[in-house]
Coordinates of N, CA, C and O in Angstrom, one line a residue:
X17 N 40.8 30.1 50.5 CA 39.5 29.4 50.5 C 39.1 28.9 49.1 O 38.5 27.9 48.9
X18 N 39.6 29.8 48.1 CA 38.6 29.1 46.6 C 40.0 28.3 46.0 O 40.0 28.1 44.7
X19 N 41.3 27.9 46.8 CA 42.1 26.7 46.0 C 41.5 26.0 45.8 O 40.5 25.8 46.4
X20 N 41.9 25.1 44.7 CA 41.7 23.6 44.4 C 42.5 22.7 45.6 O 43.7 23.0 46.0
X21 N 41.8 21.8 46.0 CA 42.6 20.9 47.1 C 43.3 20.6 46.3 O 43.2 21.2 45.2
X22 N 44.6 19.6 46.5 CA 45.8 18.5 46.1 C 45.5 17.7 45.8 O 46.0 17.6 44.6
X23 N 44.4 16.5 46.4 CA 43.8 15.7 45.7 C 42.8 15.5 44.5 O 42.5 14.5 43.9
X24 N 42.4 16.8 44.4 CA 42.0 17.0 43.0 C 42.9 17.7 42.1 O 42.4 17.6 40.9
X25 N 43.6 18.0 42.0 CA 44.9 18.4 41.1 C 45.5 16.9 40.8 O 45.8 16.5 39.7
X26 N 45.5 16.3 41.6 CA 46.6 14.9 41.1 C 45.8 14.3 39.8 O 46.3 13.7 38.8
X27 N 44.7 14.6 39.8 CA 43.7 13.7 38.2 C 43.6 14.9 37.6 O 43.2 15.9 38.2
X28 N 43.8 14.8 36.3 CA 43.7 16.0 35.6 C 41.8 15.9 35.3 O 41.0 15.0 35.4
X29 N 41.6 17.3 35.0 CA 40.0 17.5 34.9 C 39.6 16.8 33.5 O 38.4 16.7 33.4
X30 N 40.1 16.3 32.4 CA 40.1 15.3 31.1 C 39.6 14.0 31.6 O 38.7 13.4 31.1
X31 N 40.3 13.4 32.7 CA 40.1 11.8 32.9 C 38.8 12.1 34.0 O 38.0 11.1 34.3
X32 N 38.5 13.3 34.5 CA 36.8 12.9 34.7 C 35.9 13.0 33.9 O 35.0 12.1 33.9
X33 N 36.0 14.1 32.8 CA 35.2 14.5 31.6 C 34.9 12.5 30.9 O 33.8 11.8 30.8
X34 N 36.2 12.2 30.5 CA 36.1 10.6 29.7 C 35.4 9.9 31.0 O 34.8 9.0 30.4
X35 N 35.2 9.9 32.0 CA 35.1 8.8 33.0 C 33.4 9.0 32.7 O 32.6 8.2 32.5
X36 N 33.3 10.4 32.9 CA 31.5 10.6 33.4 C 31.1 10.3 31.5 O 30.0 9.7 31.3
X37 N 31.8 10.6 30.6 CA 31.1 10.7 29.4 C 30.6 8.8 29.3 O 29.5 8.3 29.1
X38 N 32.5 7.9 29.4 CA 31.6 6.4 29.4 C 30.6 6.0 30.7 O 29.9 5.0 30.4
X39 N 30.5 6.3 31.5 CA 29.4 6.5 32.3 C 28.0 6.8 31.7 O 26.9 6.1 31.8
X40 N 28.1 7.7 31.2 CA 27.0 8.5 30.5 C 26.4 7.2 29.5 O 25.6 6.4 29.7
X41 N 27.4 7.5 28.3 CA 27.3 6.3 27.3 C 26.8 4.5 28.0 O 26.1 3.6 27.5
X42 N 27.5 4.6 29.0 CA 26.8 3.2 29.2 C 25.2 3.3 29.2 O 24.5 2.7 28.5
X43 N 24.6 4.3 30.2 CA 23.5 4.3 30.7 C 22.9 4.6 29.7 O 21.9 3.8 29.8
X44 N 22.8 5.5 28.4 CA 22.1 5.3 27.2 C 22.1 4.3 26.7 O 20.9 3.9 26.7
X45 N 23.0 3.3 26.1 CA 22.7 2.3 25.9 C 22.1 1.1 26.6 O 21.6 0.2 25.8
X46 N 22.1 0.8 27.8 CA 21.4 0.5 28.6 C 19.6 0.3 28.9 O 18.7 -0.5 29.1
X47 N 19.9 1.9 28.8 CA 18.0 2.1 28.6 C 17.7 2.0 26.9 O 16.6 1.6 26.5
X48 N 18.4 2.1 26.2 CA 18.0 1.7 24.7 C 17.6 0.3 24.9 O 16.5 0.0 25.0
X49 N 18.7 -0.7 24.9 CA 18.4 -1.8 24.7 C 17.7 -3.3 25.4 O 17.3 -4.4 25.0
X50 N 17.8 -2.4 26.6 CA 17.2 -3.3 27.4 C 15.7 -3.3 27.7 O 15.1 -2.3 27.3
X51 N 14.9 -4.4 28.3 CA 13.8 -4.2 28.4 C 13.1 -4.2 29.7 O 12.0 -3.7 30.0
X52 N 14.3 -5.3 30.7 CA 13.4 -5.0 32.4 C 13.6 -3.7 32.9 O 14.7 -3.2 32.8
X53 N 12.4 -3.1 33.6 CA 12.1 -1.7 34.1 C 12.8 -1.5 34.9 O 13.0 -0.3 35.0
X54 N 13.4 -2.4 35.7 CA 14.6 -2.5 37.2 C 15.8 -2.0 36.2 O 16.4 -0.9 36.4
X55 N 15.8 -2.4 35.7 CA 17.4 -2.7 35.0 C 17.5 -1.4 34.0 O 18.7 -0.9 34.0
X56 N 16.4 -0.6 33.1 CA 16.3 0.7 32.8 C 16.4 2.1 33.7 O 16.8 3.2 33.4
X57 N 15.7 1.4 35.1 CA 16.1 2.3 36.0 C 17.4 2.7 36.5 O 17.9 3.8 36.6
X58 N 17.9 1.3 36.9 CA 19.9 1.7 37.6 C 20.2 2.2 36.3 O 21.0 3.2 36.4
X59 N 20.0 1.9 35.2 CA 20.6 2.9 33.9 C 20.6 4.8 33.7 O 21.4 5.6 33.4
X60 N 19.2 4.7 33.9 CA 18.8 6.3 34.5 C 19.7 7.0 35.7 O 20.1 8.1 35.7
X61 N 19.9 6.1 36.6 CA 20.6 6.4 37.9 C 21.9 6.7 37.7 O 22.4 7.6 38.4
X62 N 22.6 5.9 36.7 CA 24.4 5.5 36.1 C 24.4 7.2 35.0 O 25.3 7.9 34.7
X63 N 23.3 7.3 34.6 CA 23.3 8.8 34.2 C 23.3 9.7 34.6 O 23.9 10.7 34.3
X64 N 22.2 9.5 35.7 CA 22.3 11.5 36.6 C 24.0 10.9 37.2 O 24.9 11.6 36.6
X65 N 24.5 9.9 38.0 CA 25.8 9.9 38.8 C 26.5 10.4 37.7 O 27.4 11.1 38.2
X66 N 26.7 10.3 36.4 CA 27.8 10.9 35.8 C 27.8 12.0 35.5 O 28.9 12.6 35.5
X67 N 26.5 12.8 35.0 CA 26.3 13.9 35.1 C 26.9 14.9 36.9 O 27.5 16.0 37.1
X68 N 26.5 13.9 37.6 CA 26.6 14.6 39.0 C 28.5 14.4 39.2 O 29.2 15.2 39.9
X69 N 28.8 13.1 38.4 CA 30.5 13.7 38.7 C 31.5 14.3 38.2 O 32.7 14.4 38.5
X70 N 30.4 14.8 36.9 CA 31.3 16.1 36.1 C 30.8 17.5 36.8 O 31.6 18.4 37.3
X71 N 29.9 17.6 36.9 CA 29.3 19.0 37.7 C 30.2 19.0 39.2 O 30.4 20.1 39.8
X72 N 30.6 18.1 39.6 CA 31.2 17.9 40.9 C 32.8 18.5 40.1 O 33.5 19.6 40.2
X73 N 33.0 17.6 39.5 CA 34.5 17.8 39.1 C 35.0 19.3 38.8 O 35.8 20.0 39.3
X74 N 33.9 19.5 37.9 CA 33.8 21.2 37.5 C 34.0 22.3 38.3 O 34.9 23.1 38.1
X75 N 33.2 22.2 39.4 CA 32.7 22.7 40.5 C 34.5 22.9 41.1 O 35.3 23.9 41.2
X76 N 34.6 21.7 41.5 CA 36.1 21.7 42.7 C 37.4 22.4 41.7 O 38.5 22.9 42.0
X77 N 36.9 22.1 40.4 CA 38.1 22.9 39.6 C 38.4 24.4 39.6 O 39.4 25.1 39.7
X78 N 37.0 24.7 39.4 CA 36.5 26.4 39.3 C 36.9 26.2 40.8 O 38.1 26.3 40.9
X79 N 36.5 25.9 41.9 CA 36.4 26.5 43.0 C 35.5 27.3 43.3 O 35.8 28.3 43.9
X80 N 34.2 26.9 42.7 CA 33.0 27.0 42.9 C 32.0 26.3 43.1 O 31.8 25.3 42.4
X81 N 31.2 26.7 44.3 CA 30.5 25.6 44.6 C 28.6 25.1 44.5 O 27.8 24.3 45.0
X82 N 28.7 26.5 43.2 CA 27.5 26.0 42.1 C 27.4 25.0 41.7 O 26.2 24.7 41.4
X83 N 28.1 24.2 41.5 CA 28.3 22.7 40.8 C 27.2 21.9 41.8 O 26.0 21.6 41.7
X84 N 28.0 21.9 42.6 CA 27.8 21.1 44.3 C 26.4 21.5 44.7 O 25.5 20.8 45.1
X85 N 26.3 22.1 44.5 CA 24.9 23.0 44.7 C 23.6 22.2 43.5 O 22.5 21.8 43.9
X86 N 24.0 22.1 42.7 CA 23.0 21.5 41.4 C 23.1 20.0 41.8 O 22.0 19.3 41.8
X87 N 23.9 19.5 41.9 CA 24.2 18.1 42.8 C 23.2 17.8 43.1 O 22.4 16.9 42.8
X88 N 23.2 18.6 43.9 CA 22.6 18.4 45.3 C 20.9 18.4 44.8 O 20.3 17.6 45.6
X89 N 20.2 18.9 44.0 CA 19.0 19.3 43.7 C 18.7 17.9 42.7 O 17.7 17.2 42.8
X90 N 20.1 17.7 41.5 CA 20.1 16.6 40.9 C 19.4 15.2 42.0 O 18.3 14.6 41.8
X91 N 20.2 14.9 43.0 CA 20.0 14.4 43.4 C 18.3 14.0 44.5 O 17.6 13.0 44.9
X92 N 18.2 15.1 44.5 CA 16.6 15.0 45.3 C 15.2 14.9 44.2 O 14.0 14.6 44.4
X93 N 15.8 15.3 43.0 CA 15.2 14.8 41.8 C 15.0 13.5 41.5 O 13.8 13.1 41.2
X94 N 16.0 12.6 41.7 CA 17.0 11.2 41.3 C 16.1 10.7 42.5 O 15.5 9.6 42.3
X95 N 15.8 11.4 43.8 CA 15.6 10.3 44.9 C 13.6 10.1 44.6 O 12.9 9.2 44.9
X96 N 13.2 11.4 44.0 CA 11.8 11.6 44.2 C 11.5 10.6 43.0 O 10.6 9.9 43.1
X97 N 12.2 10.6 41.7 CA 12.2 9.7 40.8 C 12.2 8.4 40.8 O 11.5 7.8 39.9
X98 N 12.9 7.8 41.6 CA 13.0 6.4 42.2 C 11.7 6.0 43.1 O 11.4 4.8 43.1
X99 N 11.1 7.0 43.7 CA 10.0 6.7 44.6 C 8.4 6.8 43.5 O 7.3 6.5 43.8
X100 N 8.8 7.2 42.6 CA 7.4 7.3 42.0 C 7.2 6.3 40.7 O 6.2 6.0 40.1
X101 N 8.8 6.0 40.3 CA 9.1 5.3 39.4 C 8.7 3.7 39.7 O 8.0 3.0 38.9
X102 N 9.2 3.4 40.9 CA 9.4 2.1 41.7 C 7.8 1.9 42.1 O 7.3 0.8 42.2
X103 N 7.0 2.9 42.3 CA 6.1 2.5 43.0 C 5.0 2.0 41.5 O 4.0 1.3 41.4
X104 N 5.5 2.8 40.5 CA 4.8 2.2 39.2 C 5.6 0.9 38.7 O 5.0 0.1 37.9
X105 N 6.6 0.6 39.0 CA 6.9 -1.1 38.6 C 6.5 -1.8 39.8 O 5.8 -2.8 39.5
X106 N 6.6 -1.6 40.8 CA 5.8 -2.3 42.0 C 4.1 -2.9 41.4 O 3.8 -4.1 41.5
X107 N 3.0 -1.8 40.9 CA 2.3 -1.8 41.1 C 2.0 -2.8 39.3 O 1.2 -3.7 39.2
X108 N 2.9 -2.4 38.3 CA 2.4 -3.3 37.4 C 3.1 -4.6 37.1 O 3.1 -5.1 35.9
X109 N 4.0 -5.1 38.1 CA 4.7 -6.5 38.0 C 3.0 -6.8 38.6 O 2.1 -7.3 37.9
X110 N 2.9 -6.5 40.3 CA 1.4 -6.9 40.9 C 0.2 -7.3 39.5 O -0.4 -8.3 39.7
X111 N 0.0 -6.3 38.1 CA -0.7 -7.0 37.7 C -0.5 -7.7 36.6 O -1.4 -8.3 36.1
X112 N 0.9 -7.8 35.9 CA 1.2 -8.8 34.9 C 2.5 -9.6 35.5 O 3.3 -10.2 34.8
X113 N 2.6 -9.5 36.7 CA 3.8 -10.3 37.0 C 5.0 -10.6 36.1 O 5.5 -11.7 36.1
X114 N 5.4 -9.7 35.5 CA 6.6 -9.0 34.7 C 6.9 -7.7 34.7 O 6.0 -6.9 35.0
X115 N 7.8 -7.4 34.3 CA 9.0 -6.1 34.5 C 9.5 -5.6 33.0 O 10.3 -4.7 32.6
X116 N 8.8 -6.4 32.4 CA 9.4 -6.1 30.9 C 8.4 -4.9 30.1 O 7.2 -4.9 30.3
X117 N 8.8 -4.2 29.7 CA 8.2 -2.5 29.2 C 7.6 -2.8 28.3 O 6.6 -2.1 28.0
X118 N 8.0 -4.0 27.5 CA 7.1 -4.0 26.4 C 5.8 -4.5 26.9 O 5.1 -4.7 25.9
X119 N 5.3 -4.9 27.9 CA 3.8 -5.3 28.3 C 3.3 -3.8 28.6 O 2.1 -3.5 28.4
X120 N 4.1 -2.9 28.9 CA 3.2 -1.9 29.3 C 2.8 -0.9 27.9 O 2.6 0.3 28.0
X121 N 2.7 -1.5 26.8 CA 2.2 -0.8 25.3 C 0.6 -1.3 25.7 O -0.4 -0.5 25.6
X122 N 0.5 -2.2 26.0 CA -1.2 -2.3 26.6 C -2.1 -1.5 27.6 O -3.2 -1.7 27.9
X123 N -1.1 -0.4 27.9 CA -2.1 0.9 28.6 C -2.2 1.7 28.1 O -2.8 2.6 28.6
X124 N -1.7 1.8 26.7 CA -2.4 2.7 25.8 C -4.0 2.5 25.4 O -4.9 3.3 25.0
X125 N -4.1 1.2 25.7 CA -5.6 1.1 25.1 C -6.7 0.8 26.2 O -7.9 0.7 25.9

């Protein structure tokens, strides 16, 4: 019961670690540089997924299914995030008819 399948033995656990890290690295720079709120978002998203496919990787290596388990919570985080996130760019494109973050420095005042 706690083997590693076959198909996870064929990729060594190194080329997920590098896969999820430029993963990772994209989505930071991403949200650094960019400025539409859509487009900061899938970047946020490209970060929990890589987070979520090293903890996965981990998981199936140990043969433990704590990993899988945090996933899993990751994920209902990611989904509740999108719903409250989206419903705040919904609501202020509605009142500057843009997406760009730097309009939103004007709700500080």
């Amino acid at each position: 019961m706690n083997q590693i399948p076959d198909i996870i033995r064929t990729i060594p656990l190194n080329y997920y670690l590098y896969f999820s890290t430029a993963l990772f690295a994209i989505g930071v720079i991403g949200v650094l540089t960019r400025r539409n709120a859509i487009v900061i978002f899938m970047c946020v998203e490209l970060m929990l997924n890589a987070v979520n496919l090293l903890l996965t990787a981990i998981a199936s290596y140990r043969a433990d299914s704590s990993g899988q388990v945090f996933v899993f919570f990751i994920m209902a985080v990611a989904a509740a995030e999108v719903c409250v996130g989206l419903a705040i760019i919904v609501m202020t494109y509605r009142n500057t008819r843009s997406t760009d973050v730097q309009l939103l420095n004007e709700l500080k005042w």
